[in-house]
Coordinates of C-alpha atoms in Angstrom, one line a residue:
X81 CA 52.3 -37.1 29.4
X82 CA 50.6 -40.3 28.2
X83 CA 48.4 -40.2 31.3
X84 CA 47.4 -36.5 30.7
X85 CA 46.6 -36.9 27.0
X86 CA 43.8 -39.4 27.5
X87 CA 41.6 -40.5 24.6
X88 CA 38.7 -38.3 26.0
X89 CA 40.8 -35.2 26.3
X90 CA 42.4 -35.8 22.9
X91 CA 38.9 -36.0 21.4
X92 CA 37.8 -32.8 23.0
X93 CA 40.9 -31.0 21.6
X94 CA 40.2 -32.4 18.1
X95 CA 36.6 -31.3 18.2
X96 CA 37.5 -27.8 19.4
X97 CA 40.2 -27.4 16.7
X98 CA 37.7 -28.5 14.1
X99 CA 35.2 -26.0 15.3
X100 CA 37.7 -23.1 15.3
X101 CA 38.9 -24.1 11.8
X102 CA 35.3 -24.3 10.6
X103 CA 34.6 -20.8 12.1
X104 CA 37.6 -19.4 10.3
X105 CA 36.6 -20.9 7.0
X106 CA 33.0 -19.6 7.3
X107 CA 34.3 -16.1 8.3
X108 CA 36.7 -15.9 5.5
X109 CA 34.2 -17.2 3.1
X110 CA 31.7 -14.5 4.2
X111 CA 34.3 -11.8 3.8
X112 CA 35.2 -13.1 0.4
X113 CA 31.7 -12.9 -0.9
X114 CA 30.7 -9.7 1.0
X115 CA 30.0 -6.6 -1.0
X116 CA 32.7 -4.0 -0.2
X117 CA 31.9 -0.3 -0.8
X118 CA 34.7 1.2 -2.9
X119 CA 35.2 4.5 -4.6
X120 CA 35.3 4.4 -8.3
X121 CA 38.7 5.5 -9.4
X122 CA 40.7 3.1 -7.2
X123 CA 40.0 0.1 -9.4
X124 CA 37.8 1.7 -12.0
X125 CA 37.8 5.1 -13.6
X126 CA 35.2 7.5 -12.2
X127 CA 34.3 10.9 -13.5
X128 CA 34.3 13.3 -10.5
X129 CA 31.5 15.8 -10.7
X130 CA 32.3 19.3 -11.9
X131 CA 31.8 22.4 -9.8
X132 CA 30.3 25.3 -11.9
X133 CA 28.7 28.7 -11.2
X134 CA 25.0 29.3 -11.3
X135 CA 25.2 29.7 -15.1
X136 CA 27.2 26.6 -15.7
X137 CA 30.7 28.2 -16.0
X138 CA 33.3 25.6 -15.0
X139 CA 35.1 26.3 -11.7
X140 CA 36.6 22.9 -10.9
X141 CA 37.2 20.4 -13.7
X142 CA 38.5 16.8 -13.4
X143 CA 41.9 15.8 -15.0
X144 CA 44.7 13.4 -14.3
X145 CA 48.1 14.0 -12.8
X146 CA 51.1 11.6 -12.6
X147 CA 53.6 10.7 -9.9
X148 CA 57.0 9.5 -11.2
X149 CA 58.3 6.7 -9.0
X150 CA 61.8 5.3 -9.0
X151 CA 63.0 1.8 -8.0
X152 CA 66.7 2.5 -7.3
X153 CA 67.9 -1.1 -7.7
X154 CA 66.2 -1.3 -11.1
X155 CA 68.0 1.7 -12.7
X156 CA 70.2 0.5 -15.5
X157 CA 72.2 3.8 -16.1
X158 CA 72.0 6.3 -13.3
X159 CA 73.8 9.1 -15.0
X160 CA 71.9 8.8 -18.3
X161 CA 68.6 8.6 -16.4
X162 CA 69.3 11.8 -14.5
X163 CA 70.5 13.6 -17.6
X164 CA 67.3 12.7 -19.6
X165 CA 64.9 13.5 -16.8
X166 CA 66.4 16.7 -15.5
X167 CA 65.1 19.2 -18.2
X168 CA 61.5 18.0 -18.1
X169 CA 61.4 17.7 -14.3
X170 CA 63.1 21.1 -14.0
X171 CA 65.6 19.6 -11.6
X172 CA 69.4 19.5 -11.5
X173 CA 70.9 16.2 -12.8
X174 CA 73.2 15.9 -9.9
X175 CA 70.2 16.4 -7.5
X176 CA 68.5 13.5 -9.2
X177 CA 71.6 11.3 -9.0
X178 CA 71.9 12.1 -5.3
X179 CA 68.2 11.4 -4.5
X180 CA 68.4 8.0 -6.2
X181 CA 71.7 7.0 -4.6
X182 CA 70.4 7.9 -1.1
X183 CA 67.1 6.1 -1.5
X184 CA 66.8 2.6 0.0
X185 CA 63.3 1.9 -1.3
X186 CA 60.9 2.9 -4.1
X187 CA 60.2 6.7 -3.9
X188 CA 58.5 9.4 -5.8
X189 CA 61.0 11.6 -7.7
X190 CA 58.4 14.1 -8.8
X191 CA 54.7 14.4 -8.0
X192 CA 51.8 15.9 -9.9
X193 CA 53.1 15.9 -13.4
X194 CA 50.6 17.2 -15.9
X195 CA 49.6 15.4 -19.1
X196 CA 52.1 17.3 -21.2
X197 CA 55.0 16.4 -18.8
X198 CA 53.8 12.8 -18.6
X199 CA 53.7 12.4 -22.4
X200 CA 57.1 13.9 -22.8
X201 CA 58.7 11.8 -20.1
X202 CA 57.0 8.6 -21.2
X203 CA 58.5 9.0 -24.7
X204 CA 61.9 9.9 -23.5
X205 CA 62.0 6.8 -21.2
X206 CA 61.0 4.6 -24.1
X207 CA 63.5 6.1 -26.6
X208 CA 66.4 5.9 -24.1
X209 CA 65.5 2.5 -22.8
X210 CA 65.5 3.7 -19.2
X211 CA 64.5 1.3 -16.5
X212 CA 63.3 1.5 -12.9
X213 CA 60.8 4.3 -13.6
X214 CA 57.0 4.1 -13.3
X215 CA 54.1 6.5 -13.5
X216 CA 51.2 6.3 -11.0
X217 CA 48.1 8.1 -12.3
X218 CA 46.1 10.0 -9.7
X219 CA 42.9 11.9 -10.0
X220 CA 43.3 15.7 -10.1
X221 CA 41.5 19.0 -10.7
X222 CA 42.1 22.0 -12.9
X223 CA 40.6 25.3 -11.6
X224 CA 40.1 27.4 -14.7
X225 CA 39.4 30.6 -12.8
X226 CA 42.5 30.2 -10.5
X227 CA 41.8 32.2 -7.3
X228 CA 38.1 33.2 -8.1
X229 CA 36.0 32.3 -5.0
X230 CA 38.8 30.0 -4.0
X231 CA 37.8 29.4 -0.3
X232 CA 34.2 28.6 -1.4
X233 CA 35.2 26.1 -4.1
X234 CA 37.9 24.5 -2.0
X235 CA 40.5 21.9 -3.1
X236 CA 40.9 18.2 -3.8
X237 CA 43.9 16.2 -2.6
X238 CA 45.8 13.5 -4.4
X239 CA 43.6 10.7 -3.0
X240 CA 40.5 12.1 -4.7
X241 CA 39.1 13.5 -1.4
X242 CA 38.1 17.1 -1.0
X243 CA 40.2 19.0 1.5
X244 CA 38.4 22.3 1.8
X245 CA 35.3 24.2 0.7
X246 CA 32.7 22.6 -1.5
X247 CA 35.2 20.0 -2.7
X248 CA 35.2 18.8 0.9
X249 CA 31.6 19.4 2.0
X250 CA 30.1 18.0 -1.2
X251 CA 32.5 15.0 -1.5
X252 CA 29.7 12.4 -1.4
X253 CA 27.9 14.1 -4.3
X254 CA 31.0 14.9 -6.4
X255 CA 32.4 11.3 -6.0
X256 CA 29.8 8.9 -4.7
X257 CA 30.6 5.6 -3.0
X258 CA 29.2 2.6 -4.7
X259 CA 29.2 -1.2 -4.4
X260 CA 31.1 -3.3 -7.0
X261 CA 28.3 -5.7 -7.5
X262 CA 25.6 -3.1 -8.1
X263 CA 26.0 -3.2 -11.9
X264 CA 25.3 0.4 -12.6
X265 CA 28.2 2.8 -12.8
X266 CA 27.7 5.9 -10.9
X267 CA 29.8 8.9 -11.8
X268 CA 30.0 12.0 -9.7
X269 CA 27.3 14.6 -9.7
X270 CA 27.8 18.2 -10.8
X271 CA 27.4 21.0 -8.3
X272 CA 26.0 24.3 -9.4
X273 CA 27.0 27.1 -7.0
X274 CA 24.8 30.0 -6.3
X275 CA 27.5 32.5 -7.2
X276 CA 27.7 34.3 -10.5
X277 CA 31.3 34.0 -11.7
X278 CA 31.2 37.2 -13.7
X279 CA 29.8 39.2 -10.8
X280 CA 32.3 37.5 -8.5
X281 CA 35.1 38.6 -10.7
X282 CA 33.9 42.2 -10.8
X283 CA 33.4 42.4 -7.0
X284 CA 36.7 40.7 -6.2
X285 CA 38.5 43.5 -8.1
X286 CA 36.7 46.1 -6.0
X287 CA 37.5 44.1 -2.8
X288 CA 41.2 43.8 -3.8
X289 CA 41.4 47.5 -4.5
X290 CA 39.9 48.3 -1.1
X291 CA 42.3 46.0 0.7
X292 CA 45.3 47.6 -1.1
X293 CA 44.2 51.2 -0.6
X294 CA 43.5 50.6 3.2
X295 CA 46.6 48.4 3.7
X296 CA 44.2 46.0 5.5
X297 CA 45.0 42.5 6.7
X298 CA 41.9 41.0 5.1
X299 CA 38.6 41.8 3.4
X300 CA 35.3 39.9 3.4
X301 CA 32.4 40.7 1.0
X302 CA 29.2 38.7 0.8
X303 CA 26.3 39.5 -1.5
X304 CA 23.1 37.6 -1.2
X305 CA 19.6 37.5 -2.8
X306 CA 17.4 38.8 -0.1
X307 CA 14.4 36.9 -1.3
X308 CA 15.9 33.4 -1.7
X309 CA 18.9 33.4 0.7
X310 CA 21.2 32.4 -2.2
X311 CA 24.8 33.8 -2.0
X312 CA 25.6 35.7 -5.2
X313 CA 29.2 36.5 -4.4
X314 CA 31.5 35.1 -1.7
X315 CA 34.8 36.9 -1.2
X316 CA 37.6 36.3 1.3
X317 CA 40.9 38.1 0.8
X318 CA 43.7 37.3 0.7
X319 CA 42.9 34.3 -1.5
X320 CA 44.8 31.5 -3.2
X321 CA 45.2 30.2 -6.8
X322 CA 43.7 26.8 -6.4
X323 CA 46.1 25.4 -9.0
X324 CA 48.9 26.3 -6.6
X325 CA 47.1 25.4 -3.4
X326 CA 49.9 23.4 -1.9
X327 CA 52.2 26.4 -1.8
X328 CA 49.6 28.7 -0.2
X329 CA 49.7 30.2 3.3
X330 CA 47.1 29.6 6.0
X331 CA 45.9 33.2 5.6
X332 CA 45.2 32.6 1.9
X333 CA 43.3 29.4 2.6
X334 CA 41.1 30.8 5.5
X335 CA 37.4 30.9 4.7
X336 CA 36.7 34.1 6.8
X337 CA 33.0 34.6 6.2
X338 CA 32.3 31.2 7.6
X339 CA 34.9 30.5 10.2
X340 CA 36.0 33.9 11.7
X341 CA 34.0 35.2 14.7
X342 CA 34.4 38.8 15.7
X343 CA 32.6 41.7 17.5
X344 CA 30.8 43.6 14.8
X345 CA 30.4 46.9 16.7
X346 CA 27.7 49.4 15.7
X347 CA 26.4 47.5 12.6
X348 CA 24.7 45.3 15.2
X349 CA 22.6 48.3 16.4
X350 CA 20.2 47.6 13.5
X351 CA 19.1 44.4 15.1
X352 CA 19.0 45.8 18.6
X353 CA 16.8 48.7 17.7
X354 CA 14.6 46.3 15.7
X355 CA 14.2 44.1 18.8
X356 CA 13.3 47.1 21.0
X357 CA 10.8 48.5 18.5
X358 CA 9.2 45.1 17.8
X359 CA 8.7 44.6 21.6
X360 CA 6.9 47.9 21.8
X361 CA 9.5 49.4 24.2
X362 CA 10.4 52.3 22.0
X363 CA 8.4 54.4 19.5
X364 CA 9.2 56.5 16.5
X365 CA 8.8 59.8 18.3
X366 CA 10.4 58.8 21.7
X367 CA 13.6 60.8 22.4
X368 CA 16.7 60.0 24.4
X369 CA 19.3 62.5 25.7
X370 CA 22.9 61.8 24.8
X371 CA 25.4 63.7 26.9
X372 CA 28.4 61.7 25.6
X373 CA 28.4 58.9 28.2
X374 CA 26.0 56.2 29.5
X375 CA 26.7 56.1 33.3
X376 CA 24.4 54.2 35.6
X377 CA 24.6 52.0 38.7
X378 CA 22.8 48.7 38.8
X379 CA 20.6 47.4 41.7
X380 CA 23.6 45.4 43.1
X381 CA 25.8 48.5 43.1
X382 CA 27.7 47.7 39.9
X383 CA 28.8 50.9 38.0
X384 CA 28.3 50.8 34.2
X385 CA 30.0 53.3 32.0
X386 CA 29.8 53.4 28.1
X387 CA 31.2 56.3 26.2
X388 CA 29.8 57.8 23.0
X389 CA 31.8 59.4 20.2
X390 CA 29.9 62.7 20.5
X391 CA 27.3 64.6 22.6
X392 CA 24.3 64.1 20.3
X393 CA 21.7 65.8 22.6
X394 CA 18.1 64.9 22.2
X395 CA 17.6 62.3 19.5
X396 CA 15.1 59.6 18.4
X397 CA 16.0 55.9 17.8
X398 CA 16.3 56.7 14.0
X399 CA 18.8 59.4 14.7
X400 CA 20.6 57.2 17.1
X401 CA 21.2 54.8 14.2
X402 CA 22.1 57.7 11.9
X403 CA 24.8 59.0 14.3
X404 CA 25.6 55.5 15.8
X405 CA 24.9 56.8 19.3
X406 CA 26.1 54.4 22.0
X407 CA 24.5 56.3 24.8
X408 CA 21.0 56.2 23.3
X409 CA 21.2 52.5 22.5
X410 CA 22.3 51.7 26.1
X411 CA 19.3 53.7 27.4
X412 CA 17.0 51.7 25.1
X413 CA 18.5 48.4 26.3
X414 CA 17.6 49.3 29.9
X415 CA 13.9 48.9 28.9
X416 CA 14.1 45.3 27.7
X417 CA 14.2 42.1 29.7
X418 CA 17.7 40.4 29.4
X419 CA 16.3 36.9 28.6
X420 CA 13.9 38.3 26.0
X421 CA 16.6 40.3 24.3
X422 CA 19.0 37.4 24.1
X423 CA 16.3 35.0 22.9
X424 CA 15.4 37.4 20.1
X425 CA 19.1 37.6 19.0
X426 CA 19.2 33.8 18.9
X427 CA 16.0 33.8 16.8
X428 CA 18.0 35.9 14.3
X429 CA 20.5 33.1 14.2
X430 CA 23.3 34.6 16.4
X431 CA 25.0 31.9 18.5
X432 CA 24.3 29.1 16.0
X433 CA 25.7 28.0 12.7
X434 CA 23.8 29.1 9.6
X435 CA 24.0 25.6 8.1
X436 CA 25.4 26.8 4.9
X437 CA 27.3 23.9 3.2
X438 CA 30.8 24.9 4.2
X439 CA 33.2 23.1 6.6
X440 CA 34.4 24.6 9.8
X441 CA 31.6 27.2 10.2
X442 CA 31.7 29.0 13.6
X443 CA 28.7 29.4 15.8
X444 CA 29.9 32.6 17.2
X445 CA 29.2 33.4 20.9
X446 CA 26.1 34.9 22.6
X447 CA 26.2 35.3 26.3
X448 CA 23.2 34.6 28.4
X449 CA 22.2 36.1 31.8
X450 CA 23.1 32.7 33.4
X451 CA 26.7 32.8 32.2
X452 CA 29.4 33.3 34.7
X453 CA 30.8 36.3 32.8
X454 CA 27.4 38.1 32.5
X455 CA 27.6 41.5 34.2
X456 CA 25.6 44.6 34.6
X457 CA 27.2 46.1 31.4
X458 CA 26.6 43.0 29.3
X459 CA 23.1 43.9 28.0
X460 CA 23.9 47.5 27.0
X461 CA 27.3 46.5 25.6
X462 CA 25.8 43.7 23.5
X463 CA 23.2 46.2 22.1
X464 CA 26.1 48.2 20.6
X465 CA 27.8 45.1 19.1
X466 CA 30.3 44.2 21.8
X467 CA 30.5 41.2 24.1
X468 CA 29.0 39.2 21.3
X469 CA 30.9 37.4 18.5
X470 CA 29.3 36.8 15.1
X471 CA 30.3 35.6 11.6
X472 CA 29.8 37.5 8.3
X473 CA 27.4 34.7 7.3
X474 CA 25.4 35.2 10.5
X475 CA 25.1 38.9 9.8
X476 CA 23.8 38.3 6.3
X477 CA 21.3 35.7 7.5
X478 CA 20.0 38.1 10.2
X479 CA 19.6 40.7 7.5
X480 CA 17.2 38.4 5.5
X481 CA 14.6 39.4 8.1
X482 CA 14.8 42.9 6.7
X483 CA 14.3 41.7 3.1
X484 CA 11.8 38.9 3.8
X485 CA 9.0 40.5 5.9
X486 CA 10.6 39.7 9.2
X487 CA 11.2 36.0 8.4
X488 CA 14.8 34.8 8.3
X489 CA 16.0 32.7 5.3
X490 CA 18.5 29.9 5.3
X491 CA 21.6 30.8 3.3
X492 CA 22.7 28.6 0.4
X493 CA 25.8 28.3 -1.7
X494 CA 24.4 25.4 -3.8
X495 CA 21.9 26.3 -6.5
X496 CA 21.3 22.8 -7.8
X497 CA 22.9 19.4 -8.3
X498 CA 22.8 17.4 -11.6
X499 CA 23.9 14.0 -12.8
X500 CA 26.3 13.6 -15.7
X501 CA 23.4 13.9 -18.2
X502 CA 22.5 17.3 -16.6
X503 CA 19.3 16.0 -15.1
X504 CA 18.4 17.8 -11.9
X505 CA 19.0 15.7 -8.7
X506 CA 18.4 18.6 -6.3
X507 CA 17.2 22.2 -6.9
X508 CA 17.5 24.8 -4.1
X509 CA 14.3 26.2 -2.8
X510 CA 14.2 29.0 -0.2
X511 CA 13.9 27.7 3.4
X512 CA 12.2 30.2 5.8
X513 CA 12.4 30.2 9.6
X514 CA 9.9 31.5 12.1
X515 CA 8.7 35.1 12.1
X516 CA 11.1 37.3 14.1
X517 CA 9.9 40.8 13.4
X518 CA 6.6 42.3 12.2
X519 CA 6.2 44.0 8.9
X520 CA 5.8 47.3 10.7
X521 CA 9.1 46.8 12.5
X522 CA 10.9 45.9 9.2
X523 CA 9.4 49.0 7.4
X524 CA 10.6 51.2 10.3
X525 CA 14.2 49.8 10.3
X526 CA 14.4 50.1 6.5
X527 CA 13.4 53.8 6.9
X528 CA 16.1 54.2 9.5
X529 CA 18.8 52.6 7.3
X530 CA 17.7 54.6 4.3
X531 CA 18.1 57.9 6.3
X532 CA 21.5 56.7 7.6
X533 CA 22.6 56.4 4.0
X534 CA 21.3 59.9 3.3
X535 CA 22.4 62.0 6.3
X536 CA 24.1 59.6 8.7
X537 CA 27.4 57.8 9.0
X538 CA 26.7 55.8 5.9
X539 CA 26.2 58.8 3.5
X540 CA 29.2 57.7 1.5
X541 CA 27.3 54.6 0.4
X542 CA 24.5 56.6 -1.1
X543 CA 23.9 55.8 -4.8
X544 CA 21.6 58.7 -5.9
X545 CA 19.5 57.0 -8.5
X546 CA 18.5 54.0 -6.4
X547 CA 17.6 53.9 -2.7
X548 CA 19.9 52.0 -0.3
X549 CA 19.8 51.4 3.4
X550 CA 23.0 51.0 5.4
X551 CA 24.5 50.7 8.8
X552 CA 28.2 51.2 9.5
X553 CA 30.3 50.0 12.4
X554 CA 33.8 50.2 13.7
X555 CA 34.8 47.9 16.5
X556 CA 38.1 47.6 18.5
X557 CA 39.5 44.1 18.2
X558 CA 40.7 42.0 21.1
X559 CA 44.4 42.3 21.8
X560 CA 45.4 38.6 22.2
X561 CA 48.5 39.7 24.3
X562 CA 46.8 41.8 26.9
X563 CA 43.2 40.4 26.7
X564 CA 41.8 43.9 26.4
X565 CA 40.8 46.0 23.4
X566 CA 43.5 47.0 21.0
X567 CA 44.2 50.7 20.3
X568 CA 45.4 50.0 16.8
X569 CA 43.4 47.1 15.4
X570 CA 39.8 47.6 14.2
X571 CA 37.0 45.7 12.4
X572 CA 35.4 48.2 10.0
X573 CA 32.2 46.9 8.5
X574 CA 29.0 48.0 6.8
X575 CA 25.8 46.2 5.9
X576 CA 23.5 47.4 3.1
X577 CA 20.2 46.4 1.6
X578 CA 18.8 47.8 -1.7
X579 CA 16.5 49.0 -3.1
X580 CA 15.5 50.3 0.4
X581 CA 11.7 50.2 -0.2
X582 CA 11.7 46.5 -1.1
X583 CA 15.2 45.1 -0.7
X584 CA 16.3 42.5 -3.3
X585 CA 20.0 42.4 -2.4
X586 CA 22.0 42.2 0.9
X587 CA 25.6 43.4 0.8
X588 CA 28.0 43.0 3.7
X589 CA 31.6 44.1 3.7
X590 CA 34.2 43.8 6.4
X591 CA 37.7 45.3 6.3
X592 CA 40.1 44.1 9.0
X593 CA 43.0 45.9 10.5
X594 CA 43.1 48.8 8.1
X595 CA 46.1 51.2 8.4
X596 CA 45.5 54.9 9.0
X597 CA 41.8 55.7 8.6
X598 CA 39.6 53.0 10.2
X599 CA 36.1 54.5 10.5
X600 CA 33.8 52.3 8.5
X601 CA 31.8 55.3 7.3
X602 CA 34.9 56.6 5.6
X603 CA 36.6 53.4 4.3
X604 CA 33.8 50.8 3.9
X605 CA 30.8 52.9 2.9
X606 CA 32.4 54.0 -0.4
X607 CA 33.3 50.4 -1.2
X608 CA 29.6 49.5 -0.6
X609 CA 28.5 52.2 -3.0
X610 CA 31.0 50.9 -5.7
X611 CA 30.0 47.3 -5.2
X612 CA 26.3 48.0 -5.1
X613 CA 26.6 50.0 -8.3
X614 CA 28.1 46.9 -10.0
X615 CA 25.5 44.5 -8.6
X616 CA 22.6 46.7 -9.7
X617 CA 23.9 46.9 -13.2
X618 CA 24.8 43.2 -13.4
X619 CA 21.4 42.1 -12.0
X620 CA 19.5 44.6 -14.2
X621 CA 17.8 46.3 -11.3
X622 CA 15.8 49.4 -12.2
X623 CA 17.5 52.8 -11.8
X624 CA 15.7 56.1 -11.9
X625 CA 18.3 57.5 -14.3
X626 CA 18.4 54.3 -16.5
X627 CA 17.9 54.9 -20.2
X628 CA 14.8 53.3 -21.7
X629 CA 14.7 52.1 -25.3
X630 CA 12.6 49.8 -27.4
X631 CA 14.0 46.4 -28.4
X632 CA 12.6 43.5 -30.3
X633 CA 13.8 41.1 -27.6
X634 CA 16.0 39.2 -30.1
X635 CA 19.8 39.4 -29.5
X636 CA 22.3 37.9 -31.9
X637 CA 25.3 36.3 -30.3
X638 CA 28.0 34.1 -31.8
X639 CA 27.2 30.4 -31.7
X640 CA 30.6 29.8 -30.1
X641 CA 31.1 26.2 -31.2
X642 CA 34.6 24.9 -30.6
X643 CA 36.6 24.5 -33.9
X644 CA 38.3 21.1 -34.4
X645 CA 42.0 21.0 -34.0
X646 CA 43.7 18.8 -36.6
X647 CA 47.0 19.8 -38.3
X648 CA 46.9 23.6 -37.9
X649 CA 45.4 25.9 -35.2
X650 CA 42.0 27.2 -36.2
X651 CA 40.8 30.7 -35.5
X652 CA 39.2 30.8 -32.0
X653 CA 38.1 34.5 -32.2
X654 CA 34.7 35.0 -30.7
X655 CA 34.6 31.6 -28.8
X656 CA 33.3 32.1 -25.2
X657 CA 35.4 31.1 -22.2
X658 CA 32.9 28.4 -21.3
X659 CA 33.6 26.5 -24.5
X660 CA 37.4 26.9 -24.2
X661 CA 37.5 24.9 -20.9
X662 CA 37.1 21.7 -22.9
X663 CA 40.6 22.2 -24.1
X664 CA 42.0 22.3 -20.5
X665 CA 42.0 18.5 -20.4
X666 CA 43.5 18.0 -24.0
X667 CA 46.2 15.4 -23.7
X668 CA 48.5 17.0 -26.3
X669 CA 48.1 20.8 -25.8
X670 CA 48.9 23.1 -22.9
X671 CA 46.1 25.8 -22.8
X672 CA 46.4 29.2 -21.0
X673 CA 43.3 31.3 -20.7
X674 CA 43.7 35.0 -19.8
X675 CA 40.8 37.3 -19.1
X676 CA 37.0 36.7 -19.2
X677 CA 34.3 36.9 -21.9
X678 CA 35.2 36.0 -25.6
X679 CA 38.5 35.3 -27.4
X680 CA 39.9 38.5 -29.0
X681 CA 43.4 37.2 -29.7
X682 CA 45.4 33.9 -29.6
X683 CA 49.1 33.0 -29.6
X684 CA 50.2 31.2 -31.7
X685 CA 47.9 32.7 -34.4
X686 CA 45.5 30.7 -36.5
X687 CA 47.2 28.6 -39.2
X688 CA 50.2 27.7 -37.0
X689 CA 51.1 23.9 -37.4
X690 CA 50.0 21.9 -34.3
X691 CA 52.8 20.2 -32.4
X692 CA 52.5 17.9 -29.5
X693 CA 52.9 19.7 -26.2
X694 CA 52.6 23.1 -27.7
X695 CA 51.2 26.0 -25.5
X696 CA 48.3 28.0 -26.7
X697 CA 47.4 31.3 -25.0
X698 CA 43.9 32.8 -25.4
X699 CA 43.2 36.5 -24.5
X700 CA 39.6 37.2 -23.6
X701 CA 37.5 40.4 -23.1

């Protein structure tokens, strides 16, 4: 050993050890002084941005929740602790005793206590000198409109991170990351959605009635501004009360318009005919003979058969859309080059995500002639809306070519973003793509859709005093067991644009797996008429039968300032819902808001003495 550890070797070891120690000291020193990005709220309080509708109505508001943790070894009186906590936690005292006795480490006895429960428990713990209990404050959200546009708004988890919808996709805006040494405190930014909450509420009622009357599995309804691409209403049923998100089912949480891909059926014929007409392959007066079945053999000997619902005889392309004729559409598709047809559909946005700010959006599926599964029947089948999968958002985006002179518009669910002082950080401006159809093609297709609403399969969507263009479609769904088409499950859908001469609004409705009647012209078209009626009145679009009267232009409305709550309850009659939401985060009151509009009644009534933890119910109309 003495011979091995020579003075030279010992010196080398000492030098290497010193260098390693110096490296470790320098590394740890650098880490100690390094700026570490953190999210305010972990060590500092941060105000998470609010999500509101386009008019500023609160849809997601920040609050605090509390987790009650227990250190079993620190409990001084187990039975007393359980007896005191049980009523507030809505748990059985014996259940609390058992949970604490079985625990070997610190655990949460109850999560997500609200402010009222927290205040009550904190006082009881102090009064009864209970030990071993601790509250952990966590950031939370209150959703004043409960299930309104729930999949669009999304949900925030206990760690302050969005888990779905806008809460997830706009996380960096709602709760920005910052550096501790920056000096400025950055609170979250407010996100203004493009939806109108009042319109959303009205249309959700219509959609829910449609779902119940048809006994459908689900309903989608999307209304968009055809000139800007902004989504005015976004509906996916069944939906979930965001305040009860944790107990919801996958079906209630599913954002169908964005994530579900399906074969649209005959609705798709609008875009097929537009493509054929724009390419100059068909004309207004050209006729096609429908004998009830398209039956041809390809050059390589493949037999292609597509059945039609009727024998329509000699018809034009416009009549083919009116009657939803498969035979005529298949004949038209034979005129177009496959690559050209597919490329045109891709220019419309099919086969790619729309880019709307929502997580999990599907790209759908568009076959190409080079695909292994492409066959002689692919082109005519795609032309009638089969062998292609789309999303509801893709259908709406493609329809913007019919409302914007043949140029597609990017869809948006975000109207603007503001800072905490309400200064604009971002304002949505319409984003247009490349020209897909000529003005002449758009005018022709709008005429076809208008006549379909007058004398075709979509006549139940006609409004009478305002023109509307529609196209209906009913498609068999894939049977996941057999791999073929189901005989019982159908997608029933209808797309509408109005006013037909210069469309301002796009409305698209999908009813999935209706029971009994499934033809879209019979079950979806009437819903289109009802929803369009509401949209027209809400948006103030001109009607032929609308009454006209003179007005000074000045309208008197209640100021709606929020009365101060001191010793007794004030009279809240006439206060708008927007102002009431400030009470949702009150640390001593539990507020329940029922209805929409302005307060018409309250319980307890005005003059009732204010007590801590009391519940106030407001009834609005």
